[in-house]
C-alpha angles and dihedrals in degrees: 000000000000092000094045119108118242092253091054091049091052090046090050090049092051090046091053091047093052092044090050090050092051092047091048090051090050094050091044092054090045088053091051091050099042103035105027105028096040092043091054091048093050092049091048093049092050091047093048092045094050090046092051094045090051090065091068114085109197093326099311110146112183130182093260093058092046090052092049092050090048091050091046090055090052100048099032133068087227122093117216123196122184116192138167097223145019092250091055090051091052089052093051094042106029095166134110121237114213089347092302132108116265095244131013134185092271090054090050090052091051092050090048088058090056097254126129124236125221116215123193134165149086121314111198094202090059093036086221141094114252135200115209142159136202120216124193124236108207138185118211090287112003142056104250101167149359132228112206117189123178141162130200111236122239118237120252094258089050091053092053097032094111094048095042096095090050091049092049092048093046091045092051093049090047091050093050093047090046090049092051092047093047091047092049091048090047092052094045090047105040104029093068090042091051089048090051090052092051093044091049088062090049091049090050087057091051098258107133100161101090122091135196117247110220128162098180124097097204127106092284091050091050089048089053090050090050089049091051090048090051091049091050091049092049091047090050092046091048090050092049092045090055090046090047091051090046091050096047091047089051093046093049098039095059098056091039089053090052093047094046094046097048092041089054090048092052092045091051090040091237095165133097102213143020090249090057090051091050090051088054090053091047091053091048090050092049094049091046089054089048091054091049090050092052092050091045092051092047092051091045093049091049091051091050094047094047092047090242091130117082113214109224098215124198136149109286130195089217096190092065091049089052094048091049090051093049089053089062090065101049094104094046091047089052093046091052094043090238125157114220114200124180142195108192129176102209103199098066116125125187134171113241151102109300096207093047094047090050088050089054093049093045092052098049094043090047090053092046091055094041094055099036122114118251112274088013132132137251116203120198121190129182119185145146118252130167094344091309137105109240118198118183126182116191128186135180111233147103094312130214127283114249093238090057099049095078090053096053107120097033116130112276092353112143129172091223096081092192088059091222108208089217089076092051120193132116099249090246101090099092091042088058091045092054092050093049092050090048090053087054091052089247138125134242124202140166131204123184142171122204111260089357103082141250135278120204115195126192124185124190126173116255122242113283121221096194 
């Protein structure tokens, strides 16, 4: 059974079920024949025998009784023999029942006591089983006669001959209905499984676009839904993997192109002054630093996603960390003519990694400044809400398209599709931020309206004193 396919196992199960049904029907019919039919025959023979024997009054056998017995033998399936002695009975019924003599000394003793004897078995001369009974006719003191009544039994097919057409019709209808049900179950069960097998081969080849059509809501239907969900997830992952590779190639190609071009220019001395050569070297240094930053961010993000980084948690007065981070942007705020207003609740304490939390704050404030409109405003609020620290950073700028918001935090995803180098960055900053907040059991969310600005919200649980 272990090496059988599922279809063979189901077929074997159905075969066993049908076989069991047939066997049950056979035993049921045998029960009807043996227990009900034979029981009714025995009871009828005993009743008819007792009724016949009761007509004899101390051995008197008149013409009226003889005529009634003769008429009873004609119209009835029962045979009645009335004799005066055992020898006479053996002459009138000289057959063996079940390979035994009709009456033996023990039977005679039983009859002498006034009790009847039931006889049942096969009679070769009749080629039938018979059920019979002997009833004693007694005077006041002696056995003076015997009434023997018997009936040949009908075969099983004779018993059910009248109902056989009904049984055949009902059996045919049952078989057709069972066949349709089994076929429907087979299709609903194996068609999705066959489709899964075929799609598995397609998925192994990298084709994730096909889906399984299933209308059932049973376990197989749910399995098909799970398979479709897996295919969709793999297709999405494959799409994002290709986009990720495209992005990383783009991010690496640009600085490498700068480095290669300016290195070639310096090697071929394609410059007109020392200052121009130094500017080439400065560009090479800046692009080299950019490459290092990309690699550093990728390694850091991988460590955060794979839980390889251990957060060194300690109580943090988060307001002071925020104020220190804002101080780092004073010059940039001035250069961009941006107003930075704050609302900070100073008594908030969380448990976390100071360096990582400052990294989170630096990144979101940096983005707020970077994407703010000239002469705009950046608003930073820190407050306690529902046992959590809530940090919101709001800027006034172009905003983010709704279709891009859900992708914020993906590797190398940036809302500036042209990837303008004036904005800088590696496209990994928010991915790192989201992972850090996750490690602090917090949440990260963004809301934005086109041409209205963007609100970044971070929530981290407060310190617990339990």
